[in-house]
Short mmCIF file of C-alpha atoms and ligand atoms in Angstrom, two decimals:
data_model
loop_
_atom_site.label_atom_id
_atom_site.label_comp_id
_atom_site.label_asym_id
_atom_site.label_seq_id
_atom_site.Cartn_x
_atom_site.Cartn_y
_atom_site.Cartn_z
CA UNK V 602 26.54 63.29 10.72
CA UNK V 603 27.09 61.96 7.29
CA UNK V 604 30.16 62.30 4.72
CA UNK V 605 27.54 62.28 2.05
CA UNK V 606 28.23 60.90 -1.42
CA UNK V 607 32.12 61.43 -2.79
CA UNK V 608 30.85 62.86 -5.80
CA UNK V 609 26.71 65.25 -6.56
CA UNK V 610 24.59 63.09 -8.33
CA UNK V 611 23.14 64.44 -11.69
CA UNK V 612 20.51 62.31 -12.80
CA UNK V 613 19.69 62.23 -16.39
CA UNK V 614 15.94 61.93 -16.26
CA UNK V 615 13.37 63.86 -14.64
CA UNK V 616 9.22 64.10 -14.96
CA UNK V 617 7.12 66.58 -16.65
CA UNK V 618 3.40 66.36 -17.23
CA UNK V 619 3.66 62.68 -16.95
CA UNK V 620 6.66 62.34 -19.21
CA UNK V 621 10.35 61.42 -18.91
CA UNK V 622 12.09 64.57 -19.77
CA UNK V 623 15.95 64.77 -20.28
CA UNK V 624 17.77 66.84 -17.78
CA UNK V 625 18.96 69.37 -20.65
CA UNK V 626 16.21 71.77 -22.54
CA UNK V 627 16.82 73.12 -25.69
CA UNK V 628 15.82 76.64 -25.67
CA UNK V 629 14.74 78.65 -28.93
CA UNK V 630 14.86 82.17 -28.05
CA UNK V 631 18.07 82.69 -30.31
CA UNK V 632 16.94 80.38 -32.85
CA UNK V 633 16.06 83.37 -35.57
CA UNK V 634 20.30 84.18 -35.20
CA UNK V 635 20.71 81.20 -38.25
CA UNK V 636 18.65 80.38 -40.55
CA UNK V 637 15.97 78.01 -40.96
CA UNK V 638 17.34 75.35 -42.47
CA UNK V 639 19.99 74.84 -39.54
CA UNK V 640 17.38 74.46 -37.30
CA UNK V 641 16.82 70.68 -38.02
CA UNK V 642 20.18 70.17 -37.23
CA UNK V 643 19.97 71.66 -33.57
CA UNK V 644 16.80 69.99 -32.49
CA UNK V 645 18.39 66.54 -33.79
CA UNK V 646 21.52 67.11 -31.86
CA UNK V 647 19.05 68.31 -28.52
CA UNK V 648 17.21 65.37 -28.87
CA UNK V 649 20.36 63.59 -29.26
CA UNK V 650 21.53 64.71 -25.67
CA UNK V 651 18.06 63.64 -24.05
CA UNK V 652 16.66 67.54 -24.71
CA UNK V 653 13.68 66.70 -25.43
CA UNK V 654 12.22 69.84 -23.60
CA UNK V 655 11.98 72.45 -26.36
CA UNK V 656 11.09 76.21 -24.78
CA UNK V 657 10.02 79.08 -26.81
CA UNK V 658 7.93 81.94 -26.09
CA UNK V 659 5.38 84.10 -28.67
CA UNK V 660 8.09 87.02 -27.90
CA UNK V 661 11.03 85.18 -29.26
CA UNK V 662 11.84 86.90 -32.96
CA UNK V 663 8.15 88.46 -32.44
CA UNK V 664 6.81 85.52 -33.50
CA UNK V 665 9.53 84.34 -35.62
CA UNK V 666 11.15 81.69 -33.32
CA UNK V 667 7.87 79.51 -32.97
CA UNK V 668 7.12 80.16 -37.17
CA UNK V 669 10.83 78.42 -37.65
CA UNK V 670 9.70 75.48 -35.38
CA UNK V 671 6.56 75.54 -36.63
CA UNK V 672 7.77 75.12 -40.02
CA UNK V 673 10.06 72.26 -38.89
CA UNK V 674 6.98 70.98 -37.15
CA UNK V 675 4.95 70.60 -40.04
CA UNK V 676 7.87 68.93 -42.13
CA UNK V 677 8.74 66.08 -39.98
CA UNK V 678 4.92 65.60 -38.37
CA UNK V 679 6.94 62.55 -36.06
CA UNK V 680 8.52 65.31 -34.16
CA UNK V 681 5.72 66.68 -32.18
CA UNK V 682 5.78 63.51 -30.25
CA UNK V 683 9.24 63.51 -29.39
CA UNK V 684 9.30 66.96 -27.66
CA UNK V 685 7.70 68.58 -24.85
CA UNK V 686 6.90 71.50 -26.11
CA UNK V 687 6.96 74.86 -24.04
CA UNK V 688 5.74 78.05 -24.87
CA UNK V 689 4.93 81.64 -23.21
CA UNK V 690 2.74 84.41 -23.07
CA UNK V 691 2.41 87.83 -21.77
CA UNK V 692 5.38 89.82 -22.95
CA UNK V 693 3.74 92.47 -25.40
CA UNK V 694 6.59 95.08 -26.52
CA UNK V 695 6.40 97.82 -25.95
CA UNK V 696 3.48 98.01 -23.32
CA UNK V 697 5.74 95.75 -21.97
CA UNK V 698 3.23 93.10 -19.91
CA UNK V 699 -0.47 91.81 -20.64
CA UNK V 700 -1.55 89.01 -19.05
CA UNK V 701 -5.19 89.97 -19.05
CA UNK V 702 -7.20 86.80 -19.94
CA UNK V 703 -7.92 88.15 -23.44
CA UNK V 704 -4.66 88.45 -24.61
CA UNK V 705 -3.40 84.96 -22.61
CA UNK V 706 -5.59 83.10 -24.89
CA UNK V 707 -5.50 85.12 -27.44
CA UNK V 708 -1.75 84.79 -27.59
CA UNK V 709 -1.72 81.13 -27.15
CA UNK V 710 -4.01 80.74 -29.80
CA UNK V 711 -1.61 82.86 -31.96
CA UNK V 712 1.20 80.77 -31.07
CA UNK V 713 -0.55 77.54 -31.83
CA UNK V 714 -1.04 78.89 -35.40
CA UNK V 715 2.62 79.61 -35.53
CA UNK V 716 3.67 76.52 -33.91
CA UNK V 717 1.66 74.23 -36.07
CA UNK V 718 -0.03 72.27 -33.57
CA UNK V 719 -3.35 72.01 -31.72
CA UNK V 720 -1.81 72.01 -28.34
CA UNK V 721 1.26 72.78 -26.75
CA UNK V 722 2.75 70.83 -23.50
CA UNK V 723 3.04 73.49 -20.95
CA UNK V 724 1.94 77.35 -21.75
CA UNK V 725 3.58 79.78 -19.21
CA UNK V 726 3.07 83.13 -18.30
CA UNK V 727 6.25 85.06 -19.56
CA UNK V 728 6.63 87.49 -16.91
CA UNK V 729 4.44 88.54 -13.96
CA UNK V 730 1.69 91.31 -15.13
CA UNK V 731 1.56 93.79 -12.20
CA UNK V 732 -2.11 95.44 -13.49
CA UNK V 733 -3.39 91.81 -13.73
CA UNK V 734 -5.15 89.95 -10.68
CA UNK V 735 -3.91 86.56 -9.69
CA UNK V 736 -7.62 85.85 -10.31
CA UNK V 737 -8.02 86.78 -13.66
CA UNK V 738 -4.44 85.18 -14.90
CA UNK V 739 -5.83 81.56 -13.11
CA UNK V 740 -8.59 82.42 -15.33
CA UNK V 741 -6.97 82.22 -18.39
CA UNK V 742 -4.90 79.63 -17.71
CA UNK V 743 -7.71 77.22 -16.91
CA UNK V 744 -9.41 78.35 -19.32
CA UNK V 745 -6.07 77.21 -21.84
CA UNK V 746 -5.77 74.28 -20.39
CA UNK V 747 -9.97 73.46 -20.46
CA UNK V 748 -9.85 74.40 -24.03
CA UNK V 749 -7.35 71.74 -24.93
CA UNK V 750 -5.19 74.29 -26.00
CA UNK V 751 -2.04 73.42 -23.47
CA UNK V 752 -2.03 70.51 -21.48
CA UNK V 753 -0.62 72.05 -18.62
CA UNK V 754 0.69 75.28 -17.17
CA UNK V 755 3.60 77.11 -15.35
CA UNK V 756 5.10 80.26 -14.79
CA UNK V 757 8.17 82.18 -15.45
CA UNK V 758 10.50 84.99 -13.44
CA UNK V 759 7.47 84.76 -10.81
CA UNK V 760 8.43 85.42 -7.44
CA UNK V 761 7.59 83.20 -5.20
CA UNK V 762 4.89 84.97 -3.50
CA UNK V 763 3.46 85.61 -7.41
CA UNK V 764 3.36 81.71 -7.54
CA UNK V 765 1.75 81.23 -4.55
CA UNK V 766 -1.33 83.17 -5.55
CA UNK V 767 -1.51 82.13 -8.86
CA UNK V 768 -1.63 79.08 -7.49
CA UNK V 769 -3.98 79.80 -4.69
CA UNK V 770 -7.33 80.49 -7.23
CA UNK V 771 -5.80 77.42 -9.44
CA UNK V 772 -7.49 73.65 -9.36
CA UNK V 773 -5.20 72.16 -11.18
CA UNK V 774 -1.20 72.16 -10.60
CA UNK V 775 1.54 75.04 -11.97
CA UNK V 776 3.98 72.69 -13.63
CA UNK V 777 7.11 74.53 -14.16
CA UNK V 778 8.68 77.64 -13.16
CA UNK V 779 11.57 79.34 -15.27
CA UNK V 780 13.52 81.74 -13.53
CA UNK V 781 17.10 82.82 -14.27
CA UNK V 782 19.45 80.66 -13.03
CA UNK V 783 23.20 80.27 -13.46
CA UNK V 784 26.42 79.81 -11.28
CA UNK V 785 26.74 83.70 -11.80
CA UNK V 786 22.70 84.62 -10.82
CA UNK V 787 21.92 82.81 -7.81
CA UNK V 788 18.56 83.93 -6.45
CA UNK V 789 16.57 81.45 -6.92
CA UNK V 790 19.10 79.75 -4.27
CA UNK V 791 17.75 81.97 -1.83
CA UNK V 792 14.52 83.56 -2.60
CA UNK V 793 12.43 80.28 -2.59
CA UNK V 794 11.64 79.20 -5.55
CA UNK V 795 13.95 76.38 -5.60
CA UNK V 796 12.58 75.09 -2.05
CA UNK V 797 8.89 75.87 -3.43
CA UNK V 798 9.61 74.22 -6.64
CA UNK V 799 10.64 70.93 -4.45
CA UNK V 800 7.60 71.01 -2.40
CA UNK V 801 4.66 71.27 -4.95
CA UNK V 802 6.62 68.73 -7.77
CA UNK V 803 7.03 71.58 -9.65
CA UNK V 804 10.07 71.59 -11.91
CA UNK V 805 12.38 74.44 -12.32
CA UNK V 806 13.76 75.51 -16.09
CA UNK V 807 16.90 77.30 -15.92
CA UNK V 808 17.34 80.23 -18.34
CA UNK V 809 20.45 81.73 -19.54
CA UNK V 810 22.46 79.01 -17.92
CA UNK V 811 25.82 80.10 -19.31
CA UNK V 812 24.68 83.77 -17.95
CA UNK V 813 23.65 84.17 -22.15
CA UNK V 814 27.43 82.72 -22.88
CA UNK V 815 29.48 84.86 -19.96
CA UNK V 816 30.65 81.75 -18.14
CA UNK V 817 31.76 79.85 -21.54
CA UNK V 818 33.93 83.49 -22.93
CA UNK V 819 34.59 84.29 -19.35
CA UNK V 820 33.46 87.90 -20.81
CA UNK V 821 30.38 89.79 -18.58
CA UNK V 822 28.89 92.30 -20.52
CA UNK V 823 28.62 94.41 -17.23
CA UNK V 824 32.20 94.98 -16.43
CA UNK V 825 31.54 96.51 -12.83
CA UNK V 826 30.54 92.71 -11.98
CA UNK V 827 33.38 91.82 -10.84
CA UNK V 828 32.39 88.55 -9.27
CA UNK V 829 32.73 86.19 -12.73
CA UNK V 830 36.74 87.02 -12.58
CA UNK V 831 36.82 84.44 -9.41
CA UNK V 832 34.02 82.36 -10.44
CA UNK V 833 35.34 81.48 -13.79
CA UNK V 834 38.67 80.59 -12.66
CA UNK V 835 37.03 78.31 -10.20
CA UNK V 836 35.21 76.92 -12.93
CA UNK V 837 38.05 76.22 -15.03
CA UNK V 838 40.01 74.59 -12.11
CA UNK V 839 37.40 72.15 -11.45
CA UNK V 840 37.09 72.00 -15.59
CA UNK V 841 40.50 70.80 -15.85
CA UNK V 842 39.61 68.30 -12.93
CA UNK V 843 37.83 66.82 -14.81
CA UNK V 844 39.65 66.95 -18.54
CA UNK V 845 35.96 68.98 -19.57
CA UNK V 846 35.08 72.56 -20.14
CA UNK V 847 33.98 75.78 -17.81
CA UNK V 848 30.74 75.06 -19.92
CA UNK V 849 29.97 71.80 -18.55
CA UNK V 850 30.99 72.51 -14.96
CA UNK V 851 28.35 75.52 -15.27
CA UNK V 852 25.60 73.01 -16.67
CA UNK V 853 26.63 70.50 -13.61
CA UNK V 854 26.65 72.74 -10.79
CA UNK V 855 22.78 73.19 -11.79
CA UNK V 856 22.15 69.91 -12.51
CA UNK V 857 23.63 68.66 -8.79
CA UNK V 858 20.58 70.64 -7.25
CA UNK V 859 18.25 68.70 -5.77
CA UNK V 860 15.05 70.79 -6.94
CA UNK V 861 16.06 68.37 -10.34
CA UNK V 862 16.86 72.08 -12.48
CA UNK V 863 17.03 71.74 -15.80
CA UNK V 864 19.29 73.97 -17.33
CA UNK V 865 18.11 75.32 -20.71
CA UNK V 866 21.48 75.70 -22.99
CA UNK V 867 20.87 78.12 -26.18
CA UNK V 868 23.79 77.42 -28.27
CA UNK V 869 23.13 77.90 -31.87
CA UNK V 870 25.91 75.43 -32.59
CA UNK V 871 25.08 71.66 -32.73
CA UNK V 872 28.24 70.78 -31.56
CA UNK V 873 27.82 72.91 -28.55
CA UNK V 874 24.38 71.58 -27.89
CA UNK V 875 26.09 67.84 -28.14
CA UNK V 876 28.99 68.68 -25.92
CA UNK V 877 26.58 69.84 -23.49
CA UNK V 878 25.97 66.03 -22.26
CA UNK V 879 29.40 66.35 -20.96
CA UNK V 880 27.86 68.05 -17.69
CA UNK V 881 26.89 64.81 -17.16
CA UNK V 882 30.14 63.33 -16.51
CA UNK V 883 31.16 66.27 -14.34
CA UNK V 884 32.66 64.55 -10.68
CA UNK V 885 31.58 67.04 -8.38
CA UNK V 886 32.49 66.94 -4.96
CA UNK V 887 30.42 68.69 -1.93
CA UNK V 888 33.14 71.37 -1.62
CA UNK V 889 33.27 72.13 -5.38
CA UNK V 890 30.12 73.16 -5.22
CA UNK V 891 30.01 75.92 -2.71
CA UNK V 892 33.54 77.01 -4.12
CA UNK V 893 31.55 78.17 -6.90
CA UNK V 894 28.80 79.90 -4.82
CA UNK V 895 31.50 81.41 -2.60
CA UNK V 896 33.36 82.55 -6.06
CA UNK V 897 29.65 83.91 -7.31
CA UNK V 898 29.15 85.56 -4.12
CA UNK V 899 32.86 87.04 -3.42
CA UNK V 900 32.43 85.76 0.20
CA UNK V 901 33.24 82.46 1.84
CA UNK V 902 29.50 80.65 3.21
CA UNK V 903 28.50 82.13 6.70
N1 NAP J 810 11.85 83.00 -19.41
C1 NAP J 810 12.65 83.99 -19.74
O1 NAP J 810 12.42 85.16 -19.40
C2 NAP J 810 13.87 83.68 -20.53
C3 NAP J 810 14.86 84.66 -20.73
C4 NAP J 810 16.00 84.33 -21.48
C5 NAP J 810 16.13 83.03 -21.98
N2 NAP J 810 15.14 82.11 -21.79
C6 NAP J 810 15.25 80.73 -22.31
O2 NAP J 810 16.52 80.22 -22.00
C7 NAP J 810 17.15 79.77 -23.19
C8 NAP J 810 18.63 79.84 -23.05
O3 NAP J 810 19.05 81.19 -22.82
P1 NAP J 810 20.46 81.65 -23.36
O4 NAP J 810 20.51 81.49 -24.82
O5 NAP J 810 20.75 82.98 -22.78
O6 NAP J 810 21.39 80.51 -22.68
P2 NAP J 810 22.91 80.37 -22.39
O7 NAP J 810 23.22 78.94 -22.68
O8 NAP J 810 23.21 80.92 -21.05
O9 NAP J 810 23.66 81.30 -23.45
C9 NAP J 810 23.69 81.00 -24.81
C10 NAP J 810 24.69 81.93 -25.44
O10 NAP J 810 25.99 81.53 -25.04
C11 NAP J 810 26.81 81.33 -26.14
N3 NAP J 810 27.67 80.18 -25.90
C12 NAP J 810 27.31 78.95 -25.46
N4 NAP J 810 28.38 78.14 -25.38
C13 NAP J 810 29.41 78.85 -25.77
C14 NAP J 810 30.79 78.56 -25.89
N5 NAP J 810 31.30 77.36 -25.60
N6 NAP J 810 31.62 79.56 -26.30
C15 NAP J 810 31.11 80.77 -26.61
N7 NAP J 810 29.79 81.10 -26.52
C16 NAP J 810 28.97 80.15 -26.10
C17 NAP J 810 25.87 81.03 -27.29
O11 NAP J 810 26.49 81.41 -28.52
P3 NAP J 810 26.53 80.38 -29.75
O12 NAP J 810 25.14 80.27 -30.26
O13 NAP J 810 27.45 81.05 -30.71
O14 NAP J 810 27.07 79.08 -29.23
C18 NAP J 810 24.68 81.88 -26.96
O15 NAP J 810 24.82 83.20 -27.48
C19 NAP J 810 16.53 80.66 -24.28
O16 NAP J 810 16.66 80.10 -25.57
C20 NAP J 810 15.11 80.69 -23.83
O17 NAP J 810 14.44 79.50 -24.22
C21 NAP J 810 14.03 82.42 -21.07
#
């Protein structure tokens, strides 16, 4: 039996189509909350921290997130380089799903325009289109990808039975999966996609990583959950540890998973996106770690 390591290891680097990618991604689903002239300062302060993922989604702002990066895009033309860019289709209010192979390339297409590129890194399927075949949806995606139009492809709050047969009529690899993922939403823990993720290289983007800010205000926006009373004061104890913030320990306890999850924070603030790279100092021990998925859970591990 081994003691393990004192302290999780949270590696700062991880791979994505061929690419060193930071261990933090910058997500833009928020961005349209300031305006654009802040946005400069954001993506310089993500890149800053090694966020050189930058996720959006045709959805975001309908539309209006990828125009704002798109307009950043075209001002400094040096950026494209620098980021991995990640966008999504699928999500067509108020229907609310279409991921028939029309509208997946159709959509792409639309957010290439916005975007102000000819191709973005990874394109992912937003959400899982019950009326649409696993067939069809490898369709479009290969036919993305063929096209030159993304260089890869992934998907998002898939199940892991959803990846599999996306997969299954695929020749060439899903990339990335983006579930929600947090200290205070756990599933992907448990329903797979984590162990999945490990197995086929694919890596996992966490959204809402702060549960959308609830583990930095300590404030859940369902009151009946009464679960994120415990786990934030856990988080603070092992914040204080540690002379850091519940923030950080949040960001950390994703980071120390071995899938390699990268969380993706969606501060508005550049300050917040810089003190973000605190996670990385976090010293967390073995026990730390399932205190805050016994806290999450209300129960102790079987
Ligand atoms: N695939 C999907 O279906 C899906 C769904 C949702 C999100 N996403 C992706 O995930 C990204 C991140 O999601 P998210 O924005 O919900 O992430 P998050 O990091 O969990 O939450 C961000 C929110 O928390 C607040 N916050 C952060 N630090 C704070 C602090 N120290 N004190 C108070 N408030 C704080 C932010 O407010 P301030 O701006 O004021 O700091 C912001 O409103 C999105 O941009 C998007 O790219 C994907």
């Amino acid at each position: 039996m081994s003691d393990g390591p004192e302290h999780l290891t949270l590696a700062r680097h991880g791979y994505l189509v061929g690419r060193e990618v930071g261990r933090l991604a910058y997500g833009c689903w928020r961005l349209p909350e300031t305006p654009q002239e802040a946005l400069a300062g954001k993506i310089d302060a993500a890149l800053e921290v090694g966020a050189n993922i930058i996720d959006t989604a045709a959805v975001y702002g309908a539309g209006e997130a990828e125009r704002m990066l798109g307009a950043l895009l075209a001002e400094r033309s040096s950026l494209r380089d620098e980021i991995v860019l990640v966008t999504k289709g699928g999500i067509t209010p108020p229907v609310p799903y279409d991921s028939t192979k029309r509208h997946l390339i159709a959509s792409c297409e639309a957010s290439l325009t916005r975007l102000n590129c000819e191709a973005v890194d990874v394109f992912l399927i937003h959400r899982p289109d019950f009326l649409t075949g696993a067939a069809e949806v490898a369709e479009a995606v290969a036919e993305i990808v063929a096209s030159g139009k993304a260089r890869s492809v992934g998907v998002s709050n898939y199940t892991l039975e959803q990846t599999r047969a996306l997969q299954s009529f695929l020749d060439i690899p899903l990339v990335v999966t983006q579930p929600e993922f947090s200290a205070l939403h756990t599933d992907p823990l448990d329903d797979g996609t984590l162990d999945y993720a490990q197995g086929a290289s694919i890596l996992p983007l966490a959204w809402s990583p702060l549960a959308g800010g609830s583990l930095a205000t300590g404030r859940v926006p369902d009151r009946a959950d009464l679960r994120a009373t415990g786990l934030v004061a856990v988080l603070e104890r092992i914040a204080k540890d540690n002379g850091s913030t519940r923030e950080c320990v949040a960001l950390a306890w994703l980071l120390a998973h071995p899938a390699g999850v990268v969380p993706i924070i969606g501060t508005q603030s550049p300050e917040r996106i810089r003190a973000a790279a605190g996670a990385f100092e976090i010293k967390m021990s073995r026990r730390d770690w399932y205190e805050i998925l016994e806290a999450s859970r209300g129960a102790p591990m079987p």
